Coordinates of C-alpha atoms in Angstrom, one line a residue:
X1 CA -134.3 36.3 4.3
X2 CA -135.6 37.1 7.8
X3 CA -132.0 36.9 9.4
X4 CA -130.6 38.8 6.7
X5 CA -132.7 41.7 7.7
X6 CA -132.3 41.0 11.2
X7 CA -128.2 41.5 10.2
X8 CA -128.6 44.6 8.4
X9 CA -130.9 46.4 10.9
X10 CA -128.4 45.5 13.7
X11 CA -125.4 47.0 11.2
X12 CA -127.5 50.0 10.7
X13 CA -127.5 51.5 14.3
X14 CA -124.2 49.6 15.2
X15 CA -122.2 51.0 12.6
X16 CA -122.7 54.9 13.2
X17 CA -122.9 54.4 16.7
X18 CA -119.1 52.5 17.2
X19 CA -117.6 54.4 14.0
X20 CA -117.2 57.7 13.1
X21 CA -116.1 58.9 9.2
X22 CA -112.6 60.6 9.1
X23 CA -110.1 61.1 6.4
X24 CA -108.2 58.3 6.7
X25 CA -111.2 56.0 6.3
X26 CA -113.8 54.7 9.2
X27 CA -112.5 54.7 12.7
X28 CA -113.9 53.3 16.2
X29 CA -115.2 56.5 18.3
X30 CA -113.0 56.3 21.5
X31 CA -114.8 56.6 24.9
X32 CA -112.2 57.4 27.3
X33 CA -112.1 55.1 29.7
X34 CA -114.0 52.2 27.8
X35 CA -112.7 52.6 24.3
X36 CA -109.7 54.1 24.0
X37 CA -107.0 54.7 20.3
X38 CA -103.6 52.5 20.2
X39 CA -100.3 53.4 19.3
X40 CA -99.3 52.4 15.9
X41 CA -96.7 49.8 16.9
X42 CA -99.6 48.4 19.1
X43 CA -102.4 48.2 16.7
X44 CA -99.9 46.6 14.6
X45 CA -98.9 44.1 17.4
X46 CA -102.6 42.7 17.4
X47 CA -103.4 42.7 13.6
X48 CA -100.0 40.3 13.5
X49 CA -101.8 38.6 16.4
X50 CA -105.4 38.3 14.6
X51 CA -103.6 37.0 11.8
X52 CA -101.8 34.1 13.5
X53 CA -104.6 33.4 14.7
X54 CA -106.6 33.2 11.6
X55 CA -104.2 30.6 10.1
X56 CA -104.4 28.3 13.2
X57 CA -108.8 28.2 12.0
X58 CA -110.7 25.7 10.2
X59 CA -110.1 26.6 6.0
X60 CA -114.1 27.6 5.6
X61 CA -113.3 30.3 9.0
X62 CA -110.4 31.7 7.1
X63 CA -111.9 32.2 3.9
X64 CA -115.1 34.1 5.6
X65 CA -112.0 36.3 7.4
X66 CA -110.1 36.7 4.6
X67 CA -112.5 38.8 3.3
X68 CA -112.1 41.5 5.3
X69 CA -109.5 44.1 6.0
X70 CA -108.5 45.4 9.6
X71 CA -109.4 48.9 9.4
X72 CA -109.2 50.4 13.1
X73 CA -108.2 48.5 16.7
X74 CA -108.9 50.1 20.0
X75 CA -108.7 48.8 23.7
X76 CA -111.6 48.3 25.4
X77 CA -112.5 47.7 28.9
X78 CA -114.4 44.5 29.5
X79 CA -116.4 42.7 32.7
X80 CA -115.1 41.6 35.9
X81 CA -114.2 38.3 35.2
X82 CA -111.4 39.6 32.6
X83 CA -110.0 42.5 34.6
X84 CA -106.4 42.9 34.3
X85 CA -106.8 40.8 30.5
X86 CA -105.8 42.8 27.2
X87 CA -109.1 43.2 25.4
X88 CA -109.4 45.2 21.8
X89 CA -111.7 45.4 19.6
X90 CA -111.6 45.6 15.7
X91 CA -113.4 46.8 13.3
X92 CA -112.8 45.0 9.9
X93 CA -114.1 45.9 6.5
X94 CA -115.1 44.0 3.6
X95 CA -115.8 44.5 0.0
X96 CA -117.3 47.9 1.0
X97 CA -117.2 50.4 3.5
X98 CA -120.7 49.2 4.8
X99 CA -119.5 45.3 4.7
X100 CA -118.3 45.3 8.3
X101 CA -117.8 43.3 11.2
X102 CA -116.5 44.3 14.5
X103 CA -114.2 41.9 16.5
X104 CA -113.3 41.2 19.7
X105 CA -110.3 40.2 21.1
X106 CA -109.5 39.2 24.1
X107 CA -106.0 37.6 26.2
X108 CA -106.2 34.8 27.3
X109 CA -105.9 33.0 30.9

């Protein structure tokens, strides 16, 4: 019960400050130079790439994933150790607009 609540209050303040409302559904707020929107033949090159990766998991990882939709992808500038690596981050929806979970991707070595 505790961690739920621990869960939700982090969701709470995560989600509005990340996402913003638009008509096309929630998107990631860009922060030029952090965050920063994809093309659409990009965005699409990583969902493929999140997917192949969810078939290469354990079967009780990709059920939990299944469950939810890639909504939004952006770029994001990460630490020193991983300059000059791709990173992204996604957000991904669930069984309702408040059922989220924000990945991130990264290239590897």
């Amino acid at each position: 019960r505790a961690s739920r609540r621990a869960r939700k209050r982090v969701s709470d303040r995560a989600l509005p400050r990340f996402t913003e409302e638009r008509e096309d559904g929630r998107r990631i707020i860009e922060e030029p130079p952090l965050i920063t929107r994809l093309d659409r033949d990009e965005a699409a090159e990583v969902v493929d790439g999140l997917d192949g990766y969810v078939d290469t998991l354990p079967s009780h990882w990709r059920r939990v994933l299944s469950g939810y939709t890639v909504v939004d992808v952006a770029h994001k500038v990460v630490g020193v150790g991983s300059v000059g690596l791709r990173a992204y981050v996604a957000l991904c929806e669930g069984s309702s607009p408040d059922d989220v979970v924000f990945l991130q991707l990264k290239q590897a070595r």
